[in-house]
mmCIF file of C-alpha atoms in Angstrom:
data_model
loop_
_atom_site.group_PDB
_atom_site.id
_atom_site.type_symbol
_atom_site.label_atom_id
_atom_site.label_comp_id
_atom_site.label_asym_id
_atom_site.label_seq_id
_atom_site.Cartn_x
_atom_site.Cartn_y
_atom_site.Cartn_z
ATOM 1 C CA MET A 145 -23.878 -44.296 -59.826
ATOM 2 C CA GLY A 146 -21.665 -46.855 -58.196
ATOM 3 C CA HIS A 147 -18.890 -44.471 -57.197
ATOM 4 C CA GLU A 148 -18.655 -42.732 -53.836
ATOM 5 C CA ALA A 149 -16.867 -39.399 -53.903
ATOM 6 C CA ARG A 150 -13.487 -39.585 -52.158
ATOM 7 C CA PRO A 151 -11.039 -36.732 -51.626
ATOM 8 C CA THR A 152 -8.165 -39.090 -52.394
ATOM 9 C CA ALA A 153 -9.315 -40.275 -55.831
ATOM 10 C CA PRO A 154 -10.977 -38.547 -58.787
ATOM 11 C CA TYR A 155 -14.130 -39.836 -60.455
ATOM 12 C CA GLU A 156 -13.561 -42.448 -63.090
ATOM 13 C CA GLU A 157 -14.094 -41.013 -66.586
ATOM 14 C CA ALA A 158 -17.301 -42.980 -67.257
ATOM 15 C CA THR A 159 -18.794 -41.833 -63.928
ATOM 16 C CA TRP A 160 -17.829 -38.217 -64.621
ATOM 17 C CA GLU A 161 -19.449 -38.337 -68.076
ATOM 18 C CA THR A 162 -22.626 -39.801 -66.536
ATOM 19 C CA LEU A 163 -22.704 -36.975 -63.975
ATOM 20 C CA LEU A 164 -22.283 -34.335 -66.684
ATOM 21 C CA SER A 165 -24.991 -35.774 -68.956
ATOM 22 C CA SER A 166 -27.362 -36.143 -65.989
ATOM 23 C CA ALA A 167 -26.786 -32.502 -65.052
ATOM 24 C CA VAL A 168 -27.597 -31.369 -68.580
ATOM 25 C CA LYS A 169 -30.871 -33.373 -68.530
ATOM 26 C CA VAL A 170 -31.841 -31.916 -65.146
ATOM 27 C CA ASP A 171 -31.077 -28.351 -66.347
ATOM 28 C CA GLN A 172 -33.204 -28.896 -69.462
ATOM 29 C CA ARG A 173 -36.123 -30.219 -67.419
ATOM 30 C CA LEU A 174 -35.916 -27.332 -64.947
ATOM 31 C CA ASP A 175 -35.950 -24.873 -67.865
ATOM 32 C CA GLU A 176 -39.035 -26.606 -69.294
ATOM 33 C CA LEU A 177 -40.773 -26.252 -65.933
ATOM 34 C CA GLY A 178 -39.769 -22.584 -65.574
ATOM 35 C CA VAL A 179 -37.714 -23.246 -62.439
ATOM 36 C CA THR A 180 -34.892 -20.798 -61.752
ATOM 37 C CA LEU A 181 -32.125 -21.835 -59.386
ATOM 38 C CA THR A 182 -29.643 -19.599 -57.634
ATOM 39 C CA MET A 183 -26.680 -20.601 -55.535
ATOM 40 C CA GLY A 184 -24.837 -18.837 -52.772
ATOM 41 C CA GLY A 185 -22.339 -19.720 -50.098
ATOM 42 C CA GLU A 186 -25.092 -20.914 -47.780
ATOM 43 C CA PRO A 187 -28.820 -21.612 -47.950
ATOM 44 C CA THR A 188 -30.604 -18.329 -48.590
ATOM 45 C CA PHE A 189 -34.240 -17.593 -47.845
ATOM 46 C CA CYS A 190 -36.072 -15.459 -50.427
ATOM 47 C CA SER A 191 -39.559 -14.069 -49.920
ATOM 48 C CA ARG A 192 -42.416 -15.066 -52.184
ATOM 49 C CA LEU A 193 -44.505 -12.297 -50.607
ATOM 50 C CA HIS A 194 -42.179 -9.405 -51.508
ATOM 51 C CA PRO A 195 -39.849 -10.748 -54.230
ATOM 52 C CA ASP A 196 -39.236 -7.378 -55.878
ATOM 53 C CA GLU A 197 -38.379 -5.375 -52.751
ATOM 54 C CA PRO A 198 -34.734 -4.261 -52.381
ATOM 55 C CA GLU A 199 -34.368 -6.194 -49.110
ATOM 56 C CA TRP A 200 -34.915 -9.427 -51.068
ATOM 57 C CA ASN A 201 -32.598 -8.415 -53.913
ATOM 58 C CA GLY A 202 -29.301 -7.482 -52.328
ATOM 59 C CA GLU A 203 -30.052 -5.175 -49.398
ATOM 60 C CA ALA A 204 -28.896 -6.509 -46.038
ATOM 61 C CA LEU A 205 -32.039 -5.514 -44.125
ATOM 62 C CA GLY A 206 -35.573 -4.313 -44.712
ATOM 63 C CA PRO A 207 -39.012 -3.970 -43.163
ATOM 64 C CA THR A 208 -40.188 -7.576 -43.710
ATOM 65 C CA LYS A 209 -36.957 -9.570 -43.902
ATOM 66 C CA THR A 210 -36.306 -10.214 -40.203
ATOM 67 C CA ALA A 211 -39.927 -11.039 -39.384
ATOM 68 C CA GLN A 212 -40.295 -13.482 -42.292
ATOM 69 C CA GLY A 213 -36.937 -15.103 -41.537
ATOM 70 C CA ARG A 214 -37.852 -15.642 -37.883
ATOM 71 C CA GLU A 215 -41.287 -16.977 -38.862
ATOM 72 C CA LEU A 216 -39.678 -19.527 -41.198
ATOM 73 C CA ALA A 217 -37.082 -20.521 -38.590
ATOM 74 C CA LEU A 218 -39.726 -20.979 -35.883
ATOM 75 C CA GLU A 219 -41.850 -23.127 -38.192
ATOM 76 C CA LEU A 220 -38.831 -25.275 -39.162
ATOM 77 C CA ARG A 221 -38.008 -25.639 -35.469
ATOM 78 C CA ARG A 222 -41.596 -26.650 -34.673
ATOM 79 C CA ARG A 223 -41.723 -29.233 -37.475
ATOM 80 C CA LEU A 224 -38.191 -30.611 -37.540
ATOM 81 C CA MET A 225 -36.483 -30.008 -34.224
ATOM 82 C CA PRO A 226 -38.749 -29.299 -31.256
ATOM 83 C CA GLY A 227 -36.564 -28.253 -28.366
ATOM 84 C CA GLY A 228 -33.925 -26.936 -30.755
ATOM 85 C CA LEU A 229 -32.224 -23.608 -30.193
ATOM 86 C CA LEU A 230 -32.888 -20.657 -32.480
ATOM 87 C CA LEU A 231 -29.877 -18.339 -32.670
ATOM 88 C CA GLN A 232 -29.979 -15.044 -34.555
ATOM 89 C CA ARG A 233 -26.516 -13.618 -35.129
ATOM 90 C CA MET A 234 -24.505 -11.364 -37.370
ATOM 91 C CA GLY A 235 -23.555 -12.963 -40.660
ATOM 92 C CA LYS A 236 -21.264 -12.035 -43.533
ATOM 93 C CA GLN A 237 -20.386 -8.460 -44.315
ATOM 94 C CA TYR A 238 -19.681 -7.970 -47.986
ATOM 95 C CA PRO A 239 -17.275 -5.351 -49.365
ATOM 96 C CA GLY A 240 -18.974 -2.047 -50.077
ATOM 97 C CA VAL A 241 -22.023 -2.905 -47.958
ATOM 98 C CA SER A 242 -22.527 -0.857 -44.788
ATOM 99 C CA LEU A 243 -24.424 -3.494 -42.795
ATOM 100 C CA PRO A 244 -23.647 -7.169 -42.333
ATOM 101 C CA ARG A 245 -26.173 -9.803 -43.261
ATOM 102 C CA TRP A 246 -27.804 -11.696 -40.425
ATOM 103 C CA VAL A 247 -28.125 -15.415 -39.911
ATOM 104 C CA ILE A 248 -30.674 -17.498 -38.076
ATOM 105 C CA ASP A 249 -29.215 -20.819 -36.980
ATOM 106 C CA LEU A 250 -31.295 -23.752 -35.768
ATOM 107 C CA VAL A 251 -29.269 -25.970 -33.467
ATOM 108 C CA ALA A 252 -30.466 -29.313 -32.121
ATOM 109 C CA ARG A 253 -29.052 -32.407 -30.508
ATOM 110 C CA SER A 254 -28.743 -35.527 -32.667
ATOM 111 C CA ASP A 255 -30.332 -37.611 -29.878
ATOM 112 C CA GLU A 256 -33.424 -35.336 -30.044
ATOM 113 C CA GLN A 257 -33.079 -34.247 -26.407
ATOM 114 C CA SER A 258 -34.378 -30.730 -25.841
ATOM 115 C CA LEU A 259 -31.806 -27.938 -25.884
ATOM 116 C CA TRP A 260 -34.260 -25.117 -25.353
ATOM 117 C CA PRO A 261 -37.832 -25.285 -24.082
ATOM 118 C CA ASP A 262 -40.702 -23.721 -25.996
ATOM 119 C CA ARG A 263 -41.100 -20.161 -24.738
ATOM 120 C CA PRO A 264 -43.241 -18.390 -27.331
ATOM 121 C CA ASN A 265 -43.460 -15.117 -25.382
ATOM 122 C CA LEU A 266 -39.752 -14.843 -24.563
ATOM 123 C CA ARG A 267 -38.268 -11.648 -25.929
ATOM 124 C CA GLN A 268 -34.727 -10.463 -25.476
ATOM 125 C CA SER A 269 -34.355 -6.927 -24.212
ATOM 126 C CA GLY A 270 -31.041 -6.333 -25.955
ATOM 127 C CA SER A 271 -29.847 -4.331 -22.961
ATOM 128 C CA LEU A 272 -26.374 -4.424 -21.464
ATOM 129 C CA ALA A 273 -27.905 -5.640 -18.178
ATOM 130 C CA ALA A 274 -29.638 -8.545 -19.949
ATOM 131 C CA ALA A 275 -26.390 -9.503 -21.716
ATOM 132 C CA GLU A 276 -24.487 -9.377 -18.431
ATOM 133 C CA GLN A 277 -27.105 -11.562 -16.720
ATOM 134 C CA LEU A 278 -26.929 -14.075 -19.582
ATOM 135 C CA ALA A 279 -23.117 -14.200 -19.364
ATOM 136 C CA LYS A 280 -23.280 -14.787 -15.583
ATOM 137 C CA THR A 281 -25.901 -17.500 -16.025
ATOM 138 C CA ILE A 282 -23.693 -19.305 -18.543
ATOM 139 C CA ALA A 283 -20.510 -18.802 -16.491
ATOM 140 C CA GLN A 284 -21.927 -20.164 -13.220
ATOM 141 C CA PRO A 285 -22.238 -23.879 -14.123
ATOM 142 C CA LEU A 286 -18.918 -23.654 -15.965
ATOM 143 C CA GLU A 287 -17.365 -22.363 -12.732
ATOM 144 C CA VAL A 288 -15.841 -19.349 -14.462
ATOM 145 C CA ALA A 289 -14.771 -17.061 -11.619
ATOM 146 C CA LEU A 290 -14.066 -13.868 -13.550
ATOM 147 C CA PRO A 291 -16.970 -11.487 -14.091
ATOM 148 C CA PRO A 292 -18.068 -10.836 -17.682
ATOM 149 C CA ILE A 293 -16.403 -7.872 -19.370
ATOM 150 C CA ALA A 294 -18.464 -5.723 -21.715
ATOM 151 C CA ALA A 295 -17.016 -5.404 -25.216
ATOM 152 C CA PHE A 296 -17.983 -2.796 -27.801
ATOM 153 C CA GLU A 297 -17.071 -2.085 -31.387
ATOM 154 C CA ASP A 298 -14.634 0.771 -31.878
ATOM 155 C CA PRO A 299 -16.755 3.537 -33.485
ATOM 156 C CA TRP A 300 -13.661 5.267 -34.859
ATOM 157 C CA GLN A 301 -12.637 2.140 -36.760
ATOM 158 C CA VAL A 302 -16.163 1.819 -38.150
ATOM 159 C CA LEU A 303 -16.141 5.473 -39.252
ATOM 160 C CA LEU A 304 -12.689 5.088 -40.810
ATOM 161 C CA GLN A 305 -13.887 2.102 -42.851
#
């Protein structure tokens, strides 16, 4: 539209009006096509296989959510960033919800060098020993002399909340 967004200057009035009228046209066309859009704070994956299940409508977890999320992430990694790192971690915890959401991040280098080799059968044990071994493996090339220290959530604080 001939105007790059800049944090130091607002859109010119004519550009702003063009943006608004374009948005209205797009909304009308999406309505005609029966397309429904939702927006959150980050990209959100919704299942087409189980769209009415509670896990896909507000619940943090459910029987198919993790498996489908990992399947999507692995396919995106295969197609878009071979050698990228798949990281599953705790996400946002919303007020009044007992469990936090989870997040699957795909991380890759911009020069397309491999960060993580393909290891389809690799499974994490989730044990304290496995976590300690991982911490030592990371610390060694960084020349961190101190041993890893286990950290745990305070169950009393969790119960109080």
